[in-house]
Coordinates of C-alpha atoms in Angstrom, one line a residue:
M1 CA 16.6 16.5 -14.2
T2 CA 14.1 15.6 -11.9
T3 CA 13.2 17.8 -9.5
S4 CA 10.5 17.6 -6.3
R5 CA 8.2 19.9 -4.8
P6 CA 9.0 21.5 -1.9
L7 CA 7.4 20.0 1.2
G8 CA 5.3 22.4 3.4
L9 CA 6.6 21.5 6.8
P10 CA 3.3 22.6 8.6
R11 CA 1.0 21.1 6.6
A12 CA 2.6 17.9 6.4
F13 CA 3.2 17.9 10.0
A14 CA -0.5 18.2 10.6
R15 CA -1.6 15.9 8.2
V16 CA 1.1 13.4 10.0
L17 CA 0.3 13.9 13.2
L18 CA -3.5 13.7 13.2
S19 CA -3.7 10.8 10.7
S20 CA -1.4 9.1 13.4
L21 CA -3.6 9.8 16.4
L22 CA -6.5 8.9 15.0
A23 CA -5.3 5.8 13.3
L24 CA -3.8 4.8 17.1
T25 CA -7.1 5.4 18.5
A26 CA -9.0 3.3 16.5
L27 CA -6.3 0.2 16.6
V28 CA -6.5 0.9 20.5
L29 CA -10.3 1.0 20.5
C30 CA -10.7 -2.4 18.3
E31 CA -8.1 -4.4 20.6
P32 CA -9.6 -6.1 23.6
R33 CA -9.7 -4.4 26.8
S34 CA -6.8 -4.6 29.6
F35 CA -6.1 -2.1 32.1
A36 CA -3.2 -0.6 34.0
A37 CA -2.2 1.0 36.7
P38 CA 0.2 4.4 37.4
P39 CA 3.6 3.4 39.2
A40 CA 3.7 2.4 42.8
S41 CA 4.7 6.1 43.5
A42 CA 1.1 7.0 42.7
S43 CA -0.7 8.3 45.8
A44 CA -3.2 6.2 47.4
Q45 CA -6.2 7.3 48.9
T46 CA -7.3 6.1 52.6
P47 CA -10.2 3.6 52.2
A48 CA -12.5 2.2 54.8
P49 CA -11.2 -0.6 56.5
A50 CA -12.0 -3.3 54.6
P51 CA -13.6 -6.5 56.3
T52 CA -11.5 -8.9 57.5
P53 CA -12.2 -12.3 55.5
T54 CA -12.0 -15.7 57.0
P55 CA -11.6 -19.0 55.2
A56 CA -14.5 -20.5 54.2
P57 CA -15.2 -24.0 55.2
A58 CA -17.9 -25.2 52.3
P59 CA -18.8 -23.9 49.3
A60 CA -22.1 -22.5 49.5
A61 CA -24.5 -21.4 46.6
I62 CA -26.1 -18.0 48.1
V63 CA -24.9 -15.0 46.8
H64 CA -25.4 -11.9 48.7
P65 CA -24.8 -8.5 47.4
D66 CA -21.5 -6.9 49.3
S67 CA -21.8 -3.8 51.8
A68 CA -19.0 -2.2 50.0
G69 CA -21.2 -1.8 46.7
L70 CA -18.4 -4.8 44.9
D71 CA -19.3 -7.6 43.0
R72 CA -17.5 -10.6 44.3
A73 CA -19.9 -13.2 44.0
T74 CA -18.0 -14.8 41.2
P75 CA -14.4 -15.2 40.3
R76 CA -15.0 -13.6 36.8
R77 CA -17.0 -10.9 38.7
A78 CA -13.8 -10.1 41.1
Y79 CA -11.3 -10.4 38.5
D80 CA -13.2 -8.0 36.2
G81 CA -14.0 -5.8 39.1
F82 CA -10.5 -5.5 40.3
L83 CA -9.1 -4.5 36.8
R84 CA -11.9 -2.0 36.4
A85 CA -11.4 -0.5 39.6
A86 CA -7.4 0.0 38.5
R87 CA -8.5 1.2 35.4
Q88 CA -10.2 3.9 36.9
G89 CA -7.7 4.6 39.1
D90 CA -9.4 3.7 42.2
Y91 CA -7.1 1.6 43.9
A92 CA -8.7 1.7 47.3
R93 CA -11.5 -0.1 45.7
A94 CA -9.6 -2.0 44.2
A95 CA -7.7 -3.4 47.2
D96 CA -11.1 -4.3 48.6
Y97 CA -10.5 -6.9 45.8
L98 CA -7.1 -8.4 47.6
D99 CA -6.9 -10.8 50.5
L100 CA -5.0 -8.4 52.8
R101 CA -5.1 -10.9 56.1
G102 CA -1.1 -11.2 55.6
V103 CA -0.5 -7.3 55.8
P104 CA -0.7 -5.9 59.5
A105 CA -4.5 -4.3 59.8
A106 CA -3.2 -0.7 60.9
S107 CA -1.1 -0.7 57.5
R108 CA -4.1 -2.1 55.3
P109 CA -5.3 1.5 54.5
I110 CA -2.0 2.6 53.0
E111 CA -0.3 -0.5 52.0
G112 CA -3.7 -2.2 50.2
P113 CA -4.1 0.5 47.3
K114 CA -0.2 0.4 47.1
L115 CA -0.3 -3.5 46.4
A116 CA -3.3 -3.2 44.3
A117 CA -1.6 -0.4 41.9
R118 CA 1.3 -2.2 41.5
L119 CA -0.4 -5.7 40.9
A120 CA -2.6 -4.4 38.6
Y121 CA 0.3 -2.4 36.6
V122 CA 2.0 -6.1 36.2
L123 CA -1.3 -7.6 34.7
S124 CA -2.0 -4.8 32.5
H125 CA 1.3 -5.0 30.8
R126 CA 1.0 -8.7 30.4
P127 CA -1.5 -10.2 27.4
A128 CA -5.2 -9.9 28.5
V129 CA -6.6 -12.8 30.4
D130 CA -10.0 -13.9 28.1
L131 CA -12.8 -13.3 31.1
A132 CA -14.9 -16.1 28.9
K133 CA -12.4 -18.9 30.3
I134 CA -13.1 -17.7 34.2
S135 CA -16.0 -19.6 36.0
D136 CA -18.8 -17.3 36.6
A137 CA -20.6 -19.5 38.8
P138 CA -20.3 -18.7 42.7
E139 CA -18.6 -22.0 43.8
G140 CA -16.0 -21.5 41.0
D141 CA -14.8 -24.2 39.2
P142 CA -16.3 -27.8 40.0
H143 CA -13.4 -29.4 38.6
A144 CA -10.4 -27.5 40.4
T145 CA -8.0 -29.6 42.5
T146 CA -8.5 -27.4 45.3
P147 CA -12.4 -26.3 46.3
G148 CA -12.7 -22.9 46.8
S149 CA -9.6 -21.6 44.6
M150 CA -9.2 -20.7 41.1
V151 CA -5.9 -20.0 39.0
V152 CA -6.4 -17.4 36.2
D153 CA -3.2 -16.8 35.0
T154 CA 0.8 -17.9 35.7
I155 CA 3.7 -15.5 35.5
Y156 CA 7.0 -16.7 35.6
V157 CA 9.9 -14.5 37.7
D158 CA 13.2 -16.2 36.9
E159 CA 11.7 -19.0 35.9
E160 CA 9.5 -19.5 38.9
P161 CA 5.9 -19.7 38.7
V162 CA 3.8 -17.4 40.5
P163 CA 0.2 -18.0 40.1
I164 CA -2.4 -15.4 40.0
S165 CA -5.2 -17.0 41.7
L166 CA -8.6 -16.1 43.5
T167 CA -9.9 -17.7 46.4
R168 CA -13.5 -17.7 48.1
V169 CA -13.5 -16.9 51.8
R170 CA -16.3 -16.1 54.4
F171 CA -16.4 -12.4 55.8
N172 CA -17.9 -11.1 58.8
D173 CA -21.6 -11.0 57.5
G174 CA -21.5 -15.0 57.1
F175 CA -21.4 -14.8 53.3
D176 CA -18.9 -16.2 50.7
R177 CA -17.0 -13.9 48.4
W178 CA -13.9 -14.3 45.7
I179 CA -10.6 -12.3 46.1
V180 CA -7.4 -12.5 45.0
S181 CA -5.6 -14.9 46.9
R182 CA -3.1 -14.1 49.9
T183 CA -0.4 -15.9 48.2
T184 CA -0.6 -14.0 44.9
V185 CA -0.5 -10.7 47.2
S186 CA 2.6 -12.0 49.1
M187 CA 4.3 -12.1 45.9
V188 CA 3.5 -8.6 44.4
A189 CA 6.5 -7.6 45.5
E190 CA 8.4 -9.9 43.2
L191 CA 5.9 -9.2 40.6
D192 CA 6.6 -5.6 41.1
A193 CA 10.6 -5.6 40.6
A194 CA 10.5 -7.9 37.6
F195 CA 8.0 -6.3 35.6
G196 CA 6.8 -3.2 37.5
P197 CA 7.4 0.4 36.3
K198 CA 11.0 1.4 35.4
K199 CA 13.1 4.5 36.0
L200 CA 11.4 6.7 34.2
A201 CA 7.6 6.0 35.5
F202 CA 9.2 7.3 39.0
A203 CA 10.8 10.2 37.7
V204 CA 7.3 11.6 36.0
P205 CA 5.6 14.1 38.2
A206 CA 2.7 13.3 40.2
V207 CA 0.2 15.5 38.4
L208 CA 1.0 13.7 35.2
E209 CA -0.4 10.2 36.8
Q210 CA -4.0 10.9 37.0
P211 CA -6.3 10.6 35.6
I212 CA -5.8 7.1 34.0
V213 CA -6.9 7.0 30.3
L214 CA -7.7 3.8 28.2
G215 CA -5.0 2.4 31.4
N216 CA -2.6 4.8 30.7
A217 CA -1.5 7.8 32.4
P218 CA -1.0 11.3 31.0
W219 CA 2.3 10.8 30.8
Q220 CA 2.4 8.1 28.6
W221 CA 0.2 9.7 26.4
I222 CA 2.2 12.8 26.2
G223 CA 5.5 10.9 25.4
L224 CA 3.6 8.8 22.6
A225 CA 2.6 11.6 21.5
A226 CA 5.8 13.6 21.8
G227 CA 7.5 10.4 20.2
A228 CA 5.4 10.5 17.0
I229 CA 6.4 14.3 16.6
A230 CA 9.6 14.0 17.3
G231 CA 10.4 11.0 14.8
F232 CA 8.8 12.9 12.0
L233 CA 10.9 16.1 12.8
V234 CA 13.8 13.9 12.6
A235 CA 13.1 12.0 10.2
W236 CA 12.1 14.6 7.9
L237 CA 15.2 16.6 8.7
V238 CA 17.9 13.8 8.0
T239 CA 16.0 12.7 4.6
A240 CA 16.1 16.4 3.9
I241 CA 20.0 16.7 4.0
L242 CA 20.6 13.3 2.5
A243 CA 18.4 14.0 -0.6
W244 CA 20.0 17.6 -0.9
I245 CA 23.8 15.6 -0.8
L246 CA 22.4 12.9 -3.1
R247 CA 20.9 15.3 -5.7
F248 CA 24.0 17.4 -5.6
V249 CA 25.9 14.3 -6.8
A250 CA 23.3 12.8 -9.2
R251 CA 23.3 16.4 -11.1
R252 CA 26.8 15.4 -11.9
T253 CA 26.3 12.4 -13.7
K254 CA 24.7 11.9 -17.2
T255 CA 22.4 9.0 -16.3
K256 CA 18.6 10.4 -15.2
A257 CA 18.2 7.4 -13.5
D258 CA 20.2 8.7 -10.2
D259 CA 17.9 12.0 -10.3
A260 CA 14.7 9.7 -10.6
L261 CA 16.0 7.5 -7.4
V262 CA 16.6 10.4 -5.4
A263 CA 13.4 11.6 -6.0
A264 CA 11.6 8.2 -5.6
M265 CA 13.2 7.2 -2.5
R266 CA 13.1 10.6 -0.5
R267 CA 9.4 10.1 1.0
P268 CA 9.6 6.2 1.7
A269 CA 12.8 6.7 3.3
R270 CA 11.2 9.5 5.7
L271 CA 8.4 7.4 6.3
L272 CA 10.3 4.4 7.1
L273 CA 13.0 6.4 9.7
A274 CA 10.0 8.3 11.4
A275 CA 8.2 4.7 11.9
C276 CA 11.7 3.1 13.2
L277 CA 12.3 5.9 15.3
F278 CA 8.6 6.0 16.9
Q279 CA 9.3 2.5 17.5
L280 CA 12.0 3.1 19.8
V281 CA 10.3 5.7 21.8
L282 CA 8.0 2.6 22.8
E283 CA 9.7 0.4 25.3
P284 CA 10.5 3.2 27.8
L285 CA 7.0 4.9 27.8
Q286 CA 5.6 1.2 29.3
L287 CA 2.4 1.3 27.8
T288 CA -0.2 -0.9 28.5
V289 CA -0.4 -4.3 26.3
S290 CA -3.3 -3.2 24.4
A291 CA -2.0 -0.3 23.5
D292 CA 1.6 -0.7 23.1
L293 CA 0.3 -3.7 20.6
A294 CA -1.5 -0.9 19.0
A295 CA 1.3 1.2 18.6
T296 CA 3.6 -1.2 17.4
R297 CA 1.1 -2.2 14.5
F298 CA 0.9 1.4 13.7
A299 CA 4.8 1.6 13.6
Y300 CA 5.0 -1.4 11.6
T301 CA 2.2 -0.8 9.3
L302 CA 4.0 2.3 8.4
I303 CA 7.4 0.4 7.8
V304 CA 5.3 -2.3 5.2
I305 CA 4.1 0.2 3.7
A306 CA 7.0 2.6 3.1
V307 CA 9.2 -0.7 1.9
A308 CA 6.2 -1.4 -0.4
R309 CA 6.9 2.4 -2.0
V310 CA 10.9 1.9 -1.5
V311 CA 10.1 -1.7 -4.2
T312 CA 7.5 0.3 -6.4
G313 CA 9.8 3.4 -6.8
A314 CA 13.1 0.9 -7.5
L315 CA 10.9 -0.3 -10.5
S316 CA 10.4 2.8 -12.2
V317 CA 14.0 3.7 -11.6
L318 CA 15.0 0.5 -12.7
G319 CA 12.7 1.3 -16.2
I320 CA 14.6 4.5 -16.8
W321 CA 17.8 2.5 -16.5
L322 CA 16.8 -0.3 -18.8
E323 CA 15.5 2.4 -21.4
E324 CA 19.1 4.0 -20.9
R325 CA 21.1 0.8 -21.5
A326 CA 18.7 0.0 -24.6
S327 CA 19.0 3.3 -26.4
G328 CA 22.2 4.2 -25.8
G329 CA 21.4 7.7 -25.9
A330 CA 20.6 7.4 -29.5
H331 CA 17.1 7.9 -31.4
D332 CA 14.0 5.4 -30.3
D333 CA 14.5 2.5 -32.0
M334 CA 12.5 -1.2 -31.8
R335 CA 14.4 -2.3 -28.9
T336 CA 14.2 0.6 -27.1
R337 CA 10.5 0.7 -27.5
G338 CA 10.6 -3.2 -27.1
I339 CA 11.8 -2.5 -23.4
R340 CA 10.1 -0.2 -22.4
T341 CA 6.6 -2.1 -23.5
Q342 CA 8.3 -5.1 -21.3
V343 CA 9.4 -2.9 -18.6
S344 CA 6.2 -1.2 -18.6
L345 CA 3.9 -4.2 -18.2
F346 CA 6.5 -5.6 -16.0
Q347 CA 6.1 -2.5 -13.6
R348 CA 2.3 -2.9 -13.5
V349 CA 2.6 -6.7 -12.7
A350 CA 5.4 -5.8 -10.2
T351 CA 3.3 -3.3 -8.2
V352 CA -0.1 -5.2 -7.9
V353 CA 1.8 -7.7 -6.6
T354 CA 3.6 -5.7 -3.9
I355 CA 0.4 -3.9 -3.2
F356 CA -1.3 -7.4 -2.5
V357 CA 1.6 -8.6 -0.2
A358 CA 1.8 -5.5 1.3
S359 CA -1.7 -5.4 2.5
C360 CA -1.5 -9.0 3.1
V361 CA 1.6 -8.3 5.5
I362 CA -0.5 -5.4 7.3
L363 CA -4.0 -7.2 7.7
I364 CA -2.2 -10.5 8.9
Q365 CA -1.4 -9.0 12.1
F366 CA -5.1 -9.0 13.3
E367 CA -6.3 -11.8 14.4
F368 CA -9.8 -11.7 13.3
V369 CA -8.4 -11.6 9.6
R370 CA -6.1 -14.7 10.3
N371 CA -9.1 -16.4 11.4
V372 CA -10.8 -15.1 8.3
G373 CA -7.8 -16.2 6.3
V374 CA -8.1 -20.0 7.9
S375 CA -11.5 -20.2 6.9
I376 CA -11.4 -19.2 4.0
L377 CA -8.2 -21.7 3.2
A378 CA -10.4 -24.5 5.0
A379 CA -12.7 -23.7 2.2
G380 CA -10.5 -23.0 -0.5
G381 CA -12.1 -25.2 -3.4
L382 CA -15.2 -23.4 -3.2
V383 CA -14.0 -19.8 -3.2
S384 CA -11.5 -20.7 -5.8
V385 CA -14.6 -21.4 -8.2
V386 CA -16.1 -18.6 -6.9
L387 CA -13.7 -16.3 -7.4
G388 CA -12.5 -17.8 -10.8
F389 CA -15.9 -16.8 -12.2
A390 CA -15.9 -13.5 -10.6
A391 CA -12.8 -12.4 -11.7
Q392 CA -12.7 -14.2 -15.1
K393 CA -12.4 -11.1 -17.1
S394 CA -9.7 -9.4 -15.1
L395 CA -7.7 -12.6 -14.7
S396 CA -7.8 -13.2 -18.5
G397 CA -7.0 -9.5 -19.0
I398 CA -3.8 -9.4 -16.7
I399 CA -2.5 -12.8 -18.1
A400 CA -3.1 -11.3 -21.8
G401 CA -0.7 -8.6 -20.5
I402 CA 1.8 -10.9 -19.3
Q403 CA 1.2 -12.5 -22.9
L404 CA 1.9 -9.2 -24.8
S405 CA 4.9 -8.1 -23.1
I406 CA 6.8 -11.3 -23.9
A407 CA 5.5 -11.9 -27.4
Q408 CA 5.3 -8.2 -27.9
P409 CA 2.7 -7.9 -31.2
I410 CA 2.6 -4.3 -30.3
R411 CA 5.1 -1.9 -28.5
I412 CA 4.7 1.4 -27.1
G413 CA 5.2 3.8 -30.2
D414 CA 4.4 1.1 -32.7
A415 CA 1.9 3.1 -35.7
V416 CA -1.2 0.4 -35.9
S417 CA -4.6 0.2 -37.8
V418 CA -7.3 -1.0 -35.5
E419 CA -10.7 -0.9 -36.4
G420 CA -10.3 1.1 -39.7
E421 CA -8.2 3.9 -37.6
Y422 CA -4.6 4.6 -38.0
G423 CA -2.6 5.8 -34.9
E424 CA 0.5 5.4 -32.7
V425 CA 0.5 3.0 -29.6
Q426 CA 1.0 5.6 -26.4
E427 CA 0.4 3.1 -23.3
I428 CA 0.1 -0.3 -22.5
S429 CA -1.3 -1.0 -19.3
L430 CA -2.8 -5.0 -17.9
T431 CA -6.1 -4.6 -19.3
F432 CA -6.3 -2.1 -22.1
V433 CA -4.1 0.1 -24.5
V434 CA -4.6 3.5 -25.5
V435 CA -3.8 4.3 -29.0
K436 CA -3.6 7.9 -30.2
L437 CA -5.4 8.4 -33.5
W438 CA -4.1 10.7 -36.0
D439 CA -6.6 13.4 -35.3
R440 CA -5.3 13.4 -31.4
R441 CA -8.4 11.4 -30.4
R442 CA -7.4 8.3 -27.9
M443 CA -9.1 5.2 -28.7
V444 CA -8.9 2.9 -25.5
V445 CA -8.7 -0.9 -26.7
P446 CA -9.0 -4.0 -24.3
I447 CA -5.7 -5.8 -24.4
T448 CA -7.2 -9.2 -25.2
Y449 CA -8.1 -7.7 -28.7
F450 CA -4.5 -7.6 -29.9
L451 CA -4.5 -11.3 -28.9
E452 CA -7.7 -12.6 -30.5
K453 CA -8.2 -10.5 -33.7
P454 CA -6.1 -8.9 -36.7
F455 CA -4.8 -5.7 -36.7
V456 CA -2.3 -3.6 -38.7
N457 CA 1.2 -2.9 -37.1
W458 CA 3.3 -0.7 -39.5
T459 CA 6.3 -1.0 -37.7
R460 CA 6.3 -4.1 -36.2
G461 CA 9.4 -5.5 -38.2
S462 CA 11.3 -1.7 -39.0
F463 CA 11.0 1.6 -38.7
D464 CA 11.6 2.7 -42.7
L465 CA 8.2 1.9 -44.5
L466 CA 7.1 2.1 -48.1
G467 CA 4.1 4.6 -49.2
A468 CA 1.9 4.2 -52.5
V469 CA 0.6 6.9 -54.1
T470 CA -1.8 5.6 -57.1
L471 CA -3.0 8.3 -59.8
N472 CA -5.3 7.3 -62.8
V473 CA -4.4 9.0 -65.7
D474 CA -5.1 9.1 -69.9
Y475 CA -3.6 6.6 -71.9
A476 CA -1.5 9.3 -74.0
T477 CA 0.3 10.1 -70.8
P478 CA 4.3 9.9 -71.7
V479 CA 5.3 7.7 -68.3
A480 CA 8.8 8.5 -68.8
L481 CA 8.3 12.2 -67.8
V482 CA 6.2 11.4 -65.3
R483 CA 8.5 9.0 -63.6
D484 CA 11.3 11.7 -64.0
A485 CA 9.1 14.2 -62.0
L486 CA 8.7 11.8 -59.5
A487 CA 12.4 11.2 -59.1
E488 CA 12.9 15.3 -58.7
I489 CA 9.9 15.5 -56.1
C490 CA 11.6 13.0 -53.7
A491 CA 15.3 13.9 -54.2
S492 CA 14.1 17.8 -53.3
D493 CA 11.9 16.5 -50.2
P494 CA 13.3 16.3 -46.8
L495 CA 11.2 13.7 -46.1
W496 CA 12.8 11.3 -48.3
D497 CA 15.0 8.5 -47.0
R498 CA 16.8 8.2 -50.3
D499 CA 16.1 4.4 -50.6
T500 CA 12.8 4.1 -52.7
C501 CA 11.6 6.1 -55.3
S502 CA 9.6 4.2 -58.0
L503 CA 6.7 4.6 -60.8
Q504 CA 5.1 2.0 -62.4
V505 CA 2.1 1.1 -64.2
T506 CA -0.1 -1.2 -62.4
D507 CA -3.6 -1.4 -63.6
C508 CA -5.6 0.0 -66.8
D509 CA -9.1 0.0 -67.8
G510 CA -11.2 1.2 -70.6
T511 CA -10.5 4.6 -70.0
T512 CA -7.6 5.3 -68.0
M513 CA -4.5 3.2 -66.5
T514 CA -3.1 3.4 -63.3
L515 CA 0.1 4.9 -62.0
R516 CA 2.0 3.8 -58.8
A517 CA 4.5 5.5 -57.1
L518 CA 6.6 3.9 -54.1
V519 CA 8.4 6.3 -51.6
S520 CA 10.2 5.2 -48.7
A521 CA 10.5 7.3 -45.3
V522 CA 12.3 6.4 -41.9
D523 CA 9.0 6.0 -39.8
A524 CA 5.3 6.2 -40.5
G525 CA 4.5 9.3 -39.5
K526 CA 7.1 11.0 -42.2
N527 CA 6.3 8.5 -44.7
S528 CA 2.5 9.5 -44.6
D529 CA 3.4 13.0 -45.1
L530 CA 5.7 12.3 -47.9
R531 CA 3.0 10.5 -49.7
C532 CA 1.0 13.5 -49.3
N533 CA 3.4 16.0 -50.8
V534 CA 4.1 13.3 -54.0
R535 CA 0.7 12.8 -54.4
E536 CA 0.2 16.6 -54.7
R537 CA 3.1 17.9 -57.0
L538 CA 2.4 15.0 -59.3
I539 CA -1.0 16.5 -60.0
E540 CA 0.4 19.8 -60.1
F541 CA 3.3 18.5 -62.9
L542 CA 0.3 16.3 -64.9
L543 CA -2.0 19.7 -64.9
S544 CA 1.4 21.7 -66.1
L545 CA 2.0 19.1 -69.2
E546 CA 0.4 20.3 -72.1
G547 CA -2.3 22.3 -70.1
G548 CA -3.7 19.1 -68.0
R549 CA -4.9 16.8 -71.0
F550 CA -3.6 13.6 -69.8
L551 CA -5.5 13.7 -66.9
P552 CA -8.7 11.6 -66.9
R553 CA -11.7 13.3 -68.3
A554 CA -15.2 12.2 -69.6
R555 CA -15.6 11.7 -73.4
H556 CA -18.8 11.7 -75.4
V557 CA -18.2 10.7 -79.1
V558 CA -21.2 11.9 -81.9
Q559 CA -21.6 9.8 -84.7
A560 CA -22.8 11.5 -87.6
A561 CA -26.3 10.5 -89.0
A562 CA -26.1 8.2 -91.9

């Protein structure tokens, strides 16, 4: 019966929580930066009235520093400055990047930060705009259809395009600067209604809305950590209950496959359920694009790992089930050992393939890996040649393992003689074979050895073997008496399988003749012990026969002098 080790909940919980937060933080930091703002209900600071901009009559190449300490000299700097101010939660400063001429002057100190917060929230929850594609020239894009204006993004509201555009205006000090256009500012209400924060954000206390960290408010980070904790706890509880029920059922069946299935699937199922529950928490949290993408990738990675573990666990259970079907509960025979060998190698190949595919599915999420993959495919001919030479030995070993599983010159449990050593095949992997020698040493042999070099397999065709015991005796030895003694020895030995027990004179020389006793046993191990017993008792018989005079001895003949 398969038993599982009790899980230490506090220690496992700490490990999962710590690894989850570290991985999530790393993924967030690796993503392109995008900025978020708190919901529209965030308290706005009262800024100094912004200078009233006036339309610029003509592009000017002169760049003058802002009196407010802002950098609005180019479209790129203005757009980046707005996002940076919003990321820092300084919406009064972010409002200075907006064209507020459509807002009454008396309301600008209050409405300006609110409009900046709402627009920043919408932009931070969309894929980040590549700043490198925005012009960094004071005159903007020279190819723009409207001079002094530039569209950096387009958002569709009910299939109607809303351009996020920058415009160049001349301020009271006589210098031109770039700010978010009046048209975009006038559409902030529509953008907020379509893509703004939902009810959950409005219900959050104001104290949890500041400060902004990595584009998200404290309540969002707290909700993310709470979602990970709750998902793990719920998954742990559900899988513990299901595992207890399934083990209760499995104990009442004769097969061991269902017990192994419950033990193999418990942890992958817990990981899969926890990742799915964590994924459900992300939508109501309304994270920024980068944080949501990082959390989604983290959950997706856990799901892929869980599925891979389910596949590898199912393969091990399949091996147990096939062995039970092959043996039928009887003694291990050639068919069972053959299936064990095939299943063992198939599991290893399938596990390698599963891990490789899972790794590819995980890594393909990242743009950098996809770009590298495309580059590798573009240079596929050269790469394949290089990899072919580098991995020649490894690949040949894996292919040899597959060939060995099909041809089966050896199987797990076979008795073999390799390099003059006798032992039993204990393990067959994709690249090597472990042979347990008679003195309990382990000989590790490359798997290609059994396909390229000769070796002796004592149990290739059947289990029962014939063993030979040879003795050199005197010519005067009564062979019939020795043959009768051999029959009595075999009959009294429990290792004999009642099949073969014979004695023959196989050779002779000038002083002795050679007797060969053939005996049989059900397997190689018992046959070896039986031969030792027969050899020992035959020698005892010959010693007891007329004082042992029939055993070989040296004779010196002295001739009398003539």
